[in-house]
């Protein structure tokens, strides 16, 4: 959590005027002359409302806000939209974003005291030219509108903070490295006042170059962050003009011998993939829904969440920090072929969203893995080129966490040597054609993955099963456990957990998936195996009602240890 306690912040959440232009791009509308006939809540997805349900087009938003005094600049902070957005204040263009789910901030320039009008034009249309990051064949719904919150921060006169990035330098001694970033390119000495937690404030003078300075501290009375004991600290930095408070945790995540180590202890990752959506609100999930999901994960004996398949809500990550969950966060991509992987605009956007994701989430101790490009064509040269660029970029932004992607080519991938850990998506007995009992295919499949991986990369590189699962219709029961029944899914996932952790070669598992999720509506890939427009692999349904598999997973995960044996001994 990042706070600017001395700034005036205006929340722009709530009711806005709204209009909708069906099958129109945002370039086709003019906000100032648009006819606003309805109201809409922000955050909210316009394609989940009765009047625009499942429609594609451009939603146009308008609301007024008031400021008491003149300001020379402000930041319009937008935490995530779908799919593209344009923003204006009083007819002046403020910013444009074409990176779904990515949080951004735009400078407004000077604003006079009094009343102002803000406009937003957001479209959820697919376009080969206009929307490169979210393509029609992605196996999850492209919701339109504000997924998350919006606010206006009035900037004080003088030097203003952007962020303070805090990395653990030595978890045994509580030493951290703080990289202090200013808005702008200030160069020169700056007098700061520093405070940890509720301790005493002390002065510190640092030399800034191009708006940046770095220093080290030993956190007084430090406590380690871990899933069992998620202790958090805060660092407050103040100048005469601005103040920033960052929340962080002291912990180290590193690659050990075939495993991940947290604070020097091997950890066993047990969890689920989770989409940020629910049956009523689409991608604009409520705080209560987030808490419900985390409590379900806890009941299932989980310590791990893969955020599929886009940058996560900062509020959700705050909750993970406080509740002690381990998180894989990834940038948006799904099944991209070599043509799009070689597209210059796509490559540029992949890099931009990765940088935004890391800089926003870097202080969350819960985030232990950076990911990208789920199931891309990692057997192509184009895929390999982009994979290397993204891994290098991630390492340059943050070398304290491993970087990887989830591969669909578990026994033929050509990029496993580039990443810090290997992650495989596999669906034996479900997404393959065979005449075997589904459970009988699991062990042979895992053996082939392990054999291939060990032939391609050093033996100490960890292997994670990042997706595996099977679908069930909520409420469908059959004593014969036929396919699509709840019994079928419960039996299958029970076998998966036993087999995955039997060999000792696999460091973790994220089942597909926690909840059912919206996917193709009436057209799209694999449409006819998505009843009612849902991916039904969740152990809870869209409305968080449990299937039999939830209890089965809980029993098996809870029987496993929190840490794994040291394979180096």
Coordinates of C-alpha atoms in Angstrom, one line a residue:
X1 CA 0.0 0.0 0.0
X2 CA 1.3 3.4 -1.0
X3 CA -0.1 6.5 0.7
X4 CA 0.4 10.3 0.2
X5 CA -1.0 11.5 3.5
X6 CA -0.4 15.2 3.0
X7 CA -1.9 15.4 -0.5
X8 CA -5.5 16.3 -1.2
X9 CA -7.1 13.3 -2.9
X10 CA -10.4 13.3 -4.6
X11 CA -12.1 10.0 -5.2
X12 CA -13.8 9.8 -8.5
X13 CA -15.5 6.5 -7.7
X14 CA -19.3 6.4 -7.6
X15 CA -22.1 7.5 -10.0
X16 CA -21.2 8.9 -13.4
X17 CA -23.4 10.0 -16.3
X18 CA -23.2 7.4 -19.0
X19 CA -23.9 6.7 -22.7
X20 CA -23.1 3.9 -25.0
X21 CA -22.3 3.8 -28.7
X22 CA -22.7 0.2 -29.8
X23 CA -20.1 -1.3 -32.2
X24 CA -18.2 2.0 -32.2
X25 CA -14.5 2.6 -31.3
X26 CA -13.6 5.5 -28.9
X27 CA -12.2 7.4 -31.9
X28 CA -15.7 7.5 -33.3
X29 CA -17.2 9.5 -30.4
X30 CA -17.0 13.1 -29.2
X31 CA -17.4 13.4 -25.5
X32 CA -18.5 17.0 -25.3
X33 CA -21.5 16.5 -27.6
X34 CA -22.4 13.0 -26.6
X35 CA -25.9 12.3 -25.3
X36 CA -25.8 10.9 -21.7
X37 CA -29.0 8.9 -21.1
X38 CA -28.0 6.7 -18.2
X39 CA -26.0 6.4 -15.0
X40 CA -23.2 4.0 -14.2
X41 CA -21.1 3.1 -11.2
X42 CA -17.3 3.3 -11.2
X43 CA -15.8 0.8 -10.7
X44 CA -18.1 -1.2 -12.9
X45 CA -18.2 -3.1 -16.2
X46 CA -20.8 -1.6 -18.7
X47 CA -21.2 -5.0 -20.4
X48 CA -22.5 -6.5 -17.2
X49 CA -25.4 -4.0 -17.0
X50 CA -28.9 -4.8 -18.4
X51 CA -28.9 -2.0 -20.9
X52 CA -25.5 -3.0 -22.5
X53 CA -25.2 -6.6 -21.4
X54 CA -22.6 -8.5 -23.5
X55 CA -22.4 -5.7 -26.0
X56 CA -19.3 -4.4 -27.7
X57 CA -18.8 -0.7 -28.3
X58 CA -17.7 2.5 -26.6
X59 CA -18.9 3.6 -23.2
X60 CA -18.8 7.3 -22.6
X61 CA -18.6 8.6 -19.0
X62 CA -19.0 12.1 -17.5
X63 CA -18.9 13.6 -14.0
X64 CA -18.1 16.8 -12.2
X65 CA -15.7 17.4 -9.4
X66 CA -14.7 20.4 -7.3
X67 CA -11.4 21.7 -6.0
X68 CA -11.1 24.4 -3.4
X69 CA -7.8 26.1 -4.5
X70 CA -5.8 26.5 -7.7
X71 CA -3.2 23.8 -8.3
X72 CA -0.3 23.8 -10.8
X73 CA -0.6 20.0 -11.4
X74 CA -2.5 16.9 -10.4
X75 CA -2.3 13.2 -11.1
X76 CA -5.3 11.3 -12.5
X77 CA -4.8 7.7 -11.2
X78 CA -6.6 4.9 -13.0
X79 CA -6.2 1.5 -11.5
X80 CA -7.2 -0.6 -14.5
X81 CA -9.7 -0.6 -17.4
X82 CA -10.9 -2.8 -20.3
X83 CA -10.0 -2.5 -23.1
X84 CA -8.9 1.0 -24.2
X85 CA -9.5 4.4 -22.7
X86 CA -9.2 8.2 -23.4
X87 CA -9.6 10.8 -20.6
X88 CA -10.3 14.5 -20.8
X89 CA -10.8 17.2 -18.2
X90 CA -12.7 20.4 -19.4
X91 CA -12.2 19.3 -23.0
X92 CA -8.4 18.9 -22.6
X93 CA -6.9 15.6 -23.4
X94 CA -5.2 14.1 -20.3
X95 CA -4.2 10.6 -21.3
X96 CA -4.8 7.4 -23.4
X97 CA -4.3 3.8 -22.4
X98 CA -4.4 0.6 -24.5
X99 CA -3.1 -1.8 -21.9
X100 CA -6.1 -3.6 -20.2
X101 CA -5.9 -4.1 -16.4
X102 CA -2.7 -1.9 -16.2
X103 CA -2.7 0.9 -13.6
X104 CA -1.5 4.3 -14.9
X105 CA -1.3 7.9 -13.8
X106 CA -1.6 11.0 -16.0
X107 CA -0.5 14.6 -15.2
X108 CA -3.4 17.0 -15.7
X109 CA -1.5 20.3 -15.7
X110 CA -2.9 23.3 -13.9
X111 CA -6.4 23.2 -12.5
X112 CA -8.2 26.3 -11.2
X113 CA -10.3 26.4 -8.1
X114 CA -13.9 25.5 -8.8
X115 CA -15.9 23.0 -10.7
X116 CA -14.5 20.8 -13.5
X117 CA -15.9 18.1 -15.8
X118 CA -14.0 14.8 -16.4
X119 CA -14.8 12.6 -19.4
X120 CA -13.8 9.0 -20.2
X121 CA -14.4 7.1 -23.4
X122 CA -13.7 3.4 -23.0
X123 CA -14.2 0.7 -25.6
X124 CA -14.2 -3.1 -25.4
X125 CA -13.9 -3.7 -29.1
X126 CA -11.6 -6.1 -30.7
X127 CA -9.3 -4.7 -33.5
X128 CA -6.2 -6.1 -35.1
X129 CA -4.8 -2.6 -35.3
X130 CA -6.1 -0.8 -32.2
X131 CA -6.0 -3.6 -29.5
X132 CA -2.9 -5.7 -29.6
X133 CA -2.9 -7.1 -26.1
X134 CA -6.4 -8.7 -25.8
X135 CA -7.4 -10.8 -28.8
X136 CA -10.7 -12.4 -29.6
X137 CA -9.6 -16.0 -29.0
X138 CA -8.4 -15.4 -25.4
X139 CA -10.2 -17.9 -23.1
X140 CA -11.6 -15.3 -20.7
X141 CA -14.1 -12.4 -21.2
X142 CA -12.9 -9.0 -22.4
X143 CA -15.0 -6.9 -20.0
X144 CA -15.5 -3.2 -20.8
X145 CA -15.2 -0.2 -18.4
X146 CA -13.5 0.7 -15.2
X147 CA -12.3 -2.6 -13.5
X148 CA -10.9 -0.7 -10.5
X149 CA -10.9 2.7 -8.9
X150 CA -10.2 6.2 -10.1
X151 CA -8.8 9.2 -8.1
X152 CA -7.4 12.6 -8.6
X153 CA -4.3 13.6 -6.4
X154 CA -3.6 17.3 -6.2
X155 CA 0.1 17.8 -6.2
X156 CA 1.7 20.3 -3.8
X157 CA 4.1 23.0 -4.9
X158 CA 7.7 21.9 -4.8
X159 CA 9.3 18.5 -5.0
X160 CA 6.9 15.6 -5.1
X161 CA 7.4 11.8 -4.6
X162 CA 6.6 9.2 -7.1
X163 CA 7.4 5.9 -5.2
X164 CA 9.9 4.4 -2.8
X165 CA 11.0 1.0 -4.0
X166 CA 12.1 -1.2 -1.0
X167 CA 14.0 -4.4 -1.5
X168 CA 15.3 -6.8 1.2
X169 CA 19.1 -6.8 1.1
X170 CA 19.6 -9.2 4.0
X171 CA 16.7 -10.9 5.7
X172 CA 18.8 -12.1 8.6
X173 CA 19.8 -8.6 9.6
X174 CA 16.7 -6.6 8.5
X175 CA 18.8 -4.5 6.0
X176 CA 16.8 -3.1 3.1
X177 CA 17.6 -1.0 0.0
X178 CA 15.3 2.0 -0.7
X179 CA 15.2 3.6 -4.1
X180 CA 13.5 6.9 -3.8
X181 CA 11.8 8.2 -7.0
X182 CA 10.6 11.7 -7.5
X183 CA 8.1 13.1 -10.0
X184 CA 10.4 14.9 -12.5
X185 CA 14.1 14.9 -13.0
X186 CA 15.4 16.9 -10.0
X187 CA 19.2 16.8 -9.6
X188 CA 20.9 17.9 -6.5
X189 CA 21.0 17.3 -2.7
X190 CA 17.7 17.0 -0.9
X191 CA 16.9 17.0 2.9
X192 CA 14.6 14.2 3.8
X193 CA 13.0 13.0 7.0
X194 CA 12.7 9.3 7.5
X195 CA 10.5 7.2 9.8
X196 CA 10.0 3.4 10.1
X197 CA 6.7 2.2 11.4
X198 CA 5.7 4.3 14.4
X199 CA 9.3 5.1 15.4
X200 CA 11.1 8.4 15.7
X201 CA 11.8 10.5 12.7
X202 CA 15.4 11.2 11.7
X203 CA 17.0 13.5 9.0
X204 CA 18.9 12.2 6.0
X205 CA 20.4 14.2 3.1
X206 CA 20.7 12.4 -0.3
X207 CA 22.0 13.4 -3.7
X208 CA 19.4 12.9 -6.4
X209 CA 20.3 12.3 -10.0
X210 CA 17.5 12.6 -12.6
X211 CA 14.9 12.3 -9.8
X212 CA 16.4 9.2 -8.2
X213 CA 18.5 8.4 -5.1
X214 CA 19.3 5.1 -3.4
X215 CA 20.2 4.3 0.2
X216 CA 20.3 1.4 2.7
X217 CA 18.7 1.1 6.1
X218 CA 18.6 -1.5 8.8
X219 CA 14.9 -1.6 9.9
X220 CA 14.7 -1.2 13.7
X221 CA 13.0 -4.1 15.5
X222 CA 12.4 -5.8 12.2
X223 CA 10.2 -8.9 11.8
X224 CA 10.3 -11.3 8.8
X225 CA 7.3 -11.7 6.5
X226 CA 6.1 -15.2 5.8
X227 CA 2.8 -17.0 5.1
X228 CA 2.7 -18.2 8.7
X229 CA 3.6 -14.8 10.2
X230 CA 2.9 -12.0 7.6
X231 CA 4.6 -9.1 9.4
X232 CA 4.6 -5.8 7.6
X233 CA 6.6 -2.6 8.1
X234 CA 6.1 0.9 6.8
X235 CA 8.6 3.5 5.7
X236 CA 7.6 7.2 5.6
X237 CA 9.7 9.7 3.7
X238 CA 9.0 13.4 4.1
X239 CA 10.2 16.7 2.6
X240 CA 8.9 20.2 3.3
X241 CA 6.4 19.8 0.5
X242 CA 5.3 16.2 0.2
X243 CA 5.1 12.9 2.2
X244 CA 5.0 9.3 1.1
X245 CA 4.4 6.1 3.1
X246 CA 5.2 2.7 1.7
X247 CA 4.2 -0.7 3.2
X248 CA 6.6 -3.5 2.7
X249 CA 7.8 -6.9 4.1
X250 CA 11.2 -8.2 4.8
X251 CA 11.7 -11.5 3.1
X252 CA 13.9 -13.2 0.5
X253 CA 12.8 -15.4 -2.3
X254 CA 15.5 -17.4 -4.1
X255 CA 16.0 -20.4 -6.3
X256 CA 17.4 -23.4 -4.4
X257 CA 18.0 -27.0 -5.5
X258 CA 14.8 -27.8 -7.5
X259 CA 12.8 -25.6 -5.2
X260 CA 12.0 -22.1 -4.2
X261 CA 13.3 -20.9 -0.8
X262 CA 11.6 -18.3 1.3
X263 CA 13.9 -16.8 4.0
X264 CA 16.2 -19.8 3.5
X265 CA 13.5 -22.4 3.9
X266 CA 12.3 -24.5 1.0
X267 CA 8.6 -23.9 0.4
X268 CA 5.9 -26.1 -1.2
X269 CA 3.5 -24.0 -3.3
X270 CA -0.1 -25.2 -3.0
X271 CA -2.8 -23.2 -4.7
X272 CA -5.0 -22.2 -7.6
X273 CA -5.2 -19.9 -10.6
X274 CA -7.7 -17.1 -10.0
X275 CA -9.4 -14.8 -12.4
X276 CA -10.4 -11.3 -11.1
X277 CA -14.1 -11.6 -11.8
X278 CA -17.5 -12.8 -10.5
X279 CA -20.9 -13.7 -11.8
X280 CA -22.5 -10.3 -11.1
X281 CA -19.8 -7.7 -11.5
X282 CA -17.5 -9.1 -14.1
X283 CA -13.9 -7.8 -13.6
X284 CA -15.0 -5.1 -11.2
X285 CA -15.0 -7.4 -8.2
X286 CA -15.9 -6.0 -4.8
X287 CA -13.7 -6.1 -1.7
X288 CA -16.0 -8.6 -0.2
X289 CA -15.5 -10.9 -3.2
X290 CA -11.8 -10.7 -2.8
X291 CA -12.0 -11.6 0.9
X292 CA -14.3 -14.5 0.1
X293 CA -11.8 -15.9 -2.4
X294 CA -8.9 -15.6 0.0
X295 CA -10.9 -17.2 2.8
X296 CA -11.9 -20.0 0.4
X297 CA -8.2 -20.5 -0.4
X298 CA -7.3 -20.6 3.2
X299 CA -10.1 -23.2 3.8
X300 CA -8.6 -25.2 1.0
X301 CA -5.2 -25.3 2.7
X302 CA -3.6 -23.1 0.0
X303 CA -0.6 -20.7 0.3
X304 CA -0.2 -19.8 -3.4
X305 CA -2.2 -17.9 -6.0
X306 CA -1.4 -17.4 -9.7
X307 CA -3.1 -14.2 -10.9
X308 CA -4.4 -15.2 -14.3
X309 CA -3.7 -13.7 -16.7
X310 CA -3.0 -10.0 -16.2
X311 CA -1.7 -7.4 -13.6
X312 CA -3.5 -7.8 -10.3
X313 CA -5.6 -5.3 -8.3
X314 CA -3.4 -3.5 -5.8
X315 CA -6.2 -3.9 -3.2
X316 CA -6.1 -7.7 -3.7
X317 CA -2.3 -7.7 -3.3
X318 CA -2.6 -5.7 -0.1
X319 CA -4.9 -8.4 1.3
X320 CA -2.5 -11.1 0.2
X321 CA 0.3 -9.2 2.0
X322 CA -1.8 -9.1 5.2
X323 CA -3.1 -12.7 5.0
X324 CA 0.2 -14.3 4.1
X325 CA -0.5 -15.6 0.6
X326 CA 2.3 -16.1 -2.1
X327 CA 1.4 -14.7 -5.5
X328 CA 2.5 -15.1 -9.1
X329 CA 1.7 -11.9 -10.9
X330 CA 1.8 -11.8 -14.7
X331 CA 1.3 -9.3 -17.6
X332 CA -1.5 -9.8 -20.1
X333 CA -1.0 -12.4 -22.9
X334 CA -2.7 -15.7 -23.9
X335 CA -1.7 -18.2 -26.5
X336 CA 0.0 -15.6 -28.8
X337 CA 1.2 -17.0 -32.1
X338 CA 4.5 -16.2 -33.8
X339 CA 3.0 -13.6 -36.0
X340 CA 1.8 -11.4 -33.1
X341 CA 5.0 -12.2 -31.1
X342 CA 7.0 -10.6 -33.9
X343 CA 4.7 -7.5 -34.2
X344 CA 6.6 -4.4 -33.1
X345 CA 3.6 -2.7 -31.5
X346 CA 2.8 -5.9 -29.5
X347 CA 6.4 -6.2 -28.3
X348 CA 6.5 -2.5 -27.2
X349 CA 3.2 -2.9 -25.3
X350 CA 4.4 -6.1 -23.6
X351 CA 7.5 -4.3 -22.3
X352 CA 5.5 -1.3 -21.2
X353 CA 2.9 -3.3 -19.2
X354 CA 5.6 -5.4 -17.6
X355 CA 7.4 -2.3 -16.4
X356 CA 4.1 -0.8 -15.0
X357 CA 3.2 -4.1 -13.3
X358 CA 6.6 -4.4 -11.6
X359 CA 6.9 -0.8 -10.5
X360 CA 3.4 -0.8 -9.0
X361 CA 3.7 -4.2 -7.2
X362 CA 7.4 -4.2 -6.3
X363 CA 6.8 -3.6 -2.5
X364 CA 4.3 -6.4 -2.1
X365 CA 6.0 -9.2 -0.2
X366 CA 3.3 -11.5 -1.3
X367 CA 4.4 -11.3 -4.9
X368 CA 7.2 -13.9 -5.4
X369 CA 7.1 -14.6 -9.1
X370 CA 6.9 -12.3 -12.2
X371 CA 5.2 -13.9 -15.2
X372 CA 4.3 -13.0 -18.8
X373 CA 2.7 -14.3 -22.0
X374 CA 0.7 -17.3 -20.8
X375 CA 0.9 -20.2 -23.3
X376 CA 2.6 -18.2 -26.1
X377 CA 4.3 -20.0 -29.0
X378 CA 7.5 -20.7 -27.1
X379 CA 8.7 -23.1 -29.8
X380 CA 9.1 -20.4 -32.3
X381 CA 12.1 -18.1 -32.9
X382 CA 9.8 -15.1 -32.5
X383 CA 8.7 -16.4 -29.1
X384 CA 12.2 -17.1 -28.0
X385 CA 13.3 -13.6 -28.9
X386 CA 10.6 -11.9 -27.0
X387 CA 10.9 -14.2 -24.0
X388 CA 14.6 -13.3 -23.7
X389 CA 13.8 -9.6 -24.0
X390 CA 11.1 -9.8 -21.3
X391 CA 13.2 -11.9 -18.9
X392 CA 16.1 -9.4 -19.3
X393 CA 13.7 -6.5 -18.8
X394 CA 12.2 -8.0 -15.6
X395 CA 15.7 -8.8 -14.2
X396 CA 16.7 -5.2 -14.9
X397 CA 13.7 -3.8 -13.1
X398 CA 13.7 -6.3 -10.2
X399 CA 16.3 -9.0 -9.7
X400 CA 14.9 -10.1 -6.4
X401 CA 12.2 -12.4 -7.8
X402 CA 12.3 -15.2 -10.4
X403 CA 10.8 -14.6 -13.9
X404 CA 8.9 -17.2 -15.9
X405 CA 5.9 -18.0 -18.1
X406 CA 3.4 -20.8 -18.2
X407 CA 4.1 -23.1 -21.1
X408 CA 1.7 -25.2 -23.1
X409 CA 4.5 -27.1 -24.8
X410 CA 5.6 -29.0 -21.7
X411 CA 7.6 -31.6 -23.7
X412 CA 8.9 -29.5 -26.6
X413 CA 9.4 -26.0 -25.3
X414 CA 12.4 -24.0 -26.6
X415 CA 12.5 -21.3 -23.9
X416 CA 13.0 -23.2 -20.6
X417 CA 16.7 -22.3 -20.5
X418 CA 15.8 -18.6 -20.5
X419 CA 13.6 -18.5 -17.4
X420 CA 14.4 -18.8 -13.7
X421 CA 11.9 -21.6 -13.0
X422 CA 9.9 -23.9 -15.4
X423 CA 6.2 -23.7 -15.3
X424 CA 4.0 -26.1 -17.3
X425 CA 0.3 -26.1 -18.2
X426 CA -1.0 -29.6 -18.8
X427 CA -4.5 -31.2 -19.0
X428 CA -4.0 -34.9 -19.2
X429 CA -7.3 -36.8 -19.7
X430 CA -9.2 -33.6 -20.4
X431 CA -7.8 -31.4 -23.1
X432 CA -6.4 -34.5 -25.0
X433 CA -8.2 -37.2 -27.0
X434 CA -7.7 -40.7 -25.6
X435 CA -9.7 -43.7 -24.5
X436 CA -8.1 -44.0 -21.0
X437 CA -9.6 -43.2 -17.7
X438 CA -8.6 -39.5 -17.1
X439 CA -6.8 -40.3 -13.8
X440 CA -4.6 -42.9 -15.4
X441 CA -3.1 -40.3 -17.7
X442 CA -1.8 -38.0 -15.0
X443 CA 1.3 -39.9 -13.8
X444 CA 2.7 -40.7 -17.3
X445 CA 2.1 -37.1 -18.3
X446 CA 4.1 -35.7 -15.3
X447 CA 6.9 -38.2 -15.9
X448 CA 7.3 -37.0 -19.5
X449 CA 7.4 -33.4 -18.4
X450 CA 10.0 -34.1 -15.8
X451 CA 12.1 -36.2 -18.2
X452 CA 12.0 -33.5 -20.9
X453 CA 12.8 -30.6 -18.5
X454 CA 15.7 -32.4 -16.9
X455 CA 17.1 -33.0 -20.4
X456 CA 16.9 -29.3 -21.3
X457 CA 18.0 -27.4 -18.3
X458 CA 20.2 -27.7 -15.2
X459 CA 19.0 -30.3 -12.7
X460 CA 18.6 -27.7 -9.9
X461 CA 16.0 -25.5 -11.8
X462 CA 12.6 -25.8 -10.1
X463 CA 9.5 -27.2 -12.0
X464 CA 6.1 -25.9 -11.2
X465 CA 2.8 -27.2 -12.6
X466 CA 1.1 -23.9 -13.3
X467 CA -2.2 -25.2 -14.7
X468 CA -4.0 -28.6 -14.5
X469 CA -7.6 -29.3 -13.9
X470 CA -10.9 -30.5 -15.2
X471 CA -14.4 -29.1 -15.6
X472 CA -17.6 -29.8 -13.6
X473 CA -21.1 -28.4 -13.7
X474 CA -22.2 -27.0 -10.4
X475 CA -25.0 -29.2 -8.9
X476 CA -24.4 -32.1 -11.4
X477 CA -24.0 -35.3 -9.4
X478 CA -23.6 -38.9 -10.6
X479 CA -22.6 -41.9 -8.5
X480 CA -20.7 -43.2 -11.6
X481 CA -18.6 -40.0 -11.5
X482 CA -19.3 -39.4 -15.2
X483 CA -17.6 -36.5 -17.0
X484 CA -18.8 -33.0 -16.1
X485 CA -20.1 -34.2 -12.7
X486 CA -18.9 -32.8 -9.4
X487 CA -17.7 -36.3 -8.4
X488 CA -15.6 -36.6 -11.6
X489 CA -13.8 -33.3 -10.8
X490 CA -13.2 -34.2 -7.2
X491 CA -11.7 -37.6 -8.0
X492 CA -9.5 -36.2 -10.7
X493 CA -8.1 -33.3 -8.6
X494 CA -7.4 -35.7 -5.7
X495 CA -5.3 -37.8 -8.0
X496 CA -3.5 -34.8 -9.4
X497 CA -2.4 -33.6 -6.0
X498 CA -1.2 -37.0 -4.9
X499 CA 0.8 -37.6 -8.2
X500 CA 2.2 -34.0 -8.5
X501 CA 3.9 -34.2 -5.1
X502 CA 4.8 -37.9 -5.1
X503 CA 8.1 -37.6 -7.1
X504 CA 9.8 -34.8 -5.2
X505 CA 10.7 -33.2 -8.6
X506 CA 8.0 -30.6 -8.6
X507 CA 8.1 -27.6 -6.2
X508 CA 4.5 -26.5 -6.5
X509 CA 1.0 -26.7 -8.0
X510 CA -1.6 -24.1 -9.0
X511 CA -4.8 -25.9 -10.0
X512 CA -7.0 -24.6 -12.8
X513 CA -8.9 -22.9 -11.2
X514 CA -10.4 -21.4 -8.1
X515 CA -13.8 -20.2 -9.5
X516 CA -15.6 -20.6 -12.7
X517 CA -15.1 -17.7 -15.1
X518 CA -16.8 -16.1 -18.0
X519 CA -15.3 -16.8 -21.4
X520 CA -16.6 -16.9 -25.0
X521 CA -20.1 -15.6 -25.3
X522 CA -21.4 -16.9 -28.6
X523 CA -18.2 -17.2 -30.7
X524 CA -14.6 -18.0 -30.1
X525 CA -12.1 -20.8 -29.9
X526 CA -13.2 -24.1 -28.1
X527 CA -16.7 -22.5 -27.9
X528 CA -18.6 -25.8 -27.8
X529 CA -16.8 -27.1 -24.7
X530 CA -17.7 -23.9 -22.7
X531 CA -21.3 -24.5 -21.6
X532 CA -23.2 -21.3 -20.9
X533 CA -20.2 -19.2 -21.8
X534 CA -18.2 -20.3 -18.8
X535 CA -14.9 -22.0 -18.1
X536 CA -16.3 -24.5 -15.6
X537 CA -13.1 -25.8 -14.1
X538 CA -13.5 -23.9 -10.9
X539 CA -13.9 -25.7 -7.6
X540 CA -16.3 -22.9 -6.8
X541 CA -18.8 -21.6 -9.3
X542 CA -19.2 -18.0 -10.6
X543 CA -21.2 -17.1 -7.4
X544 CA -18.6 -18.8 -5.1
X545 CA -20.7 -21.8 -4.3
X546 CA -18.5 -24.9 -3.6
X547 CA -18.4 -28.0 -5.6
X548 CA -17.3 -31.3 -4.1
X549 CA -13.8 -30.7 -5.4
X550 CA -13.3 -27.9 -2.9
X551 CA -13.5 -30.2 0.0
X552 CA -11.4 -32.9 -1.8
X553 CA -8.6 -30.3 -2.5
X554 CA -8.7 -29.1 1.1
X555 CA -8.2 -32.6 2.5
X556 CA -5.2 -33.3 0.2
X557 CA -3.5 -29.9 0.5
X558 CA -3.9 -29.9 4.3
X559 CA -2.2 -33.3 4.5
X560 CA 0.9 -31.8 2.8
X561 CA 3.6 -30.0 4.7
X562 CA 4.1 -26.2 4.3
X563 CA 7.8 -26.8 3.5
X564 CA 9.4 -29.3 1.2
X565 CA 12.4 -31.6 2.1
X566 CA 15.8 -30.2 1.3
X567 CA 16.7 -32.0 -2.0
X568 CA 20.3 -31.0 -1.6
X569 CA 20.8 -33.2 1.4

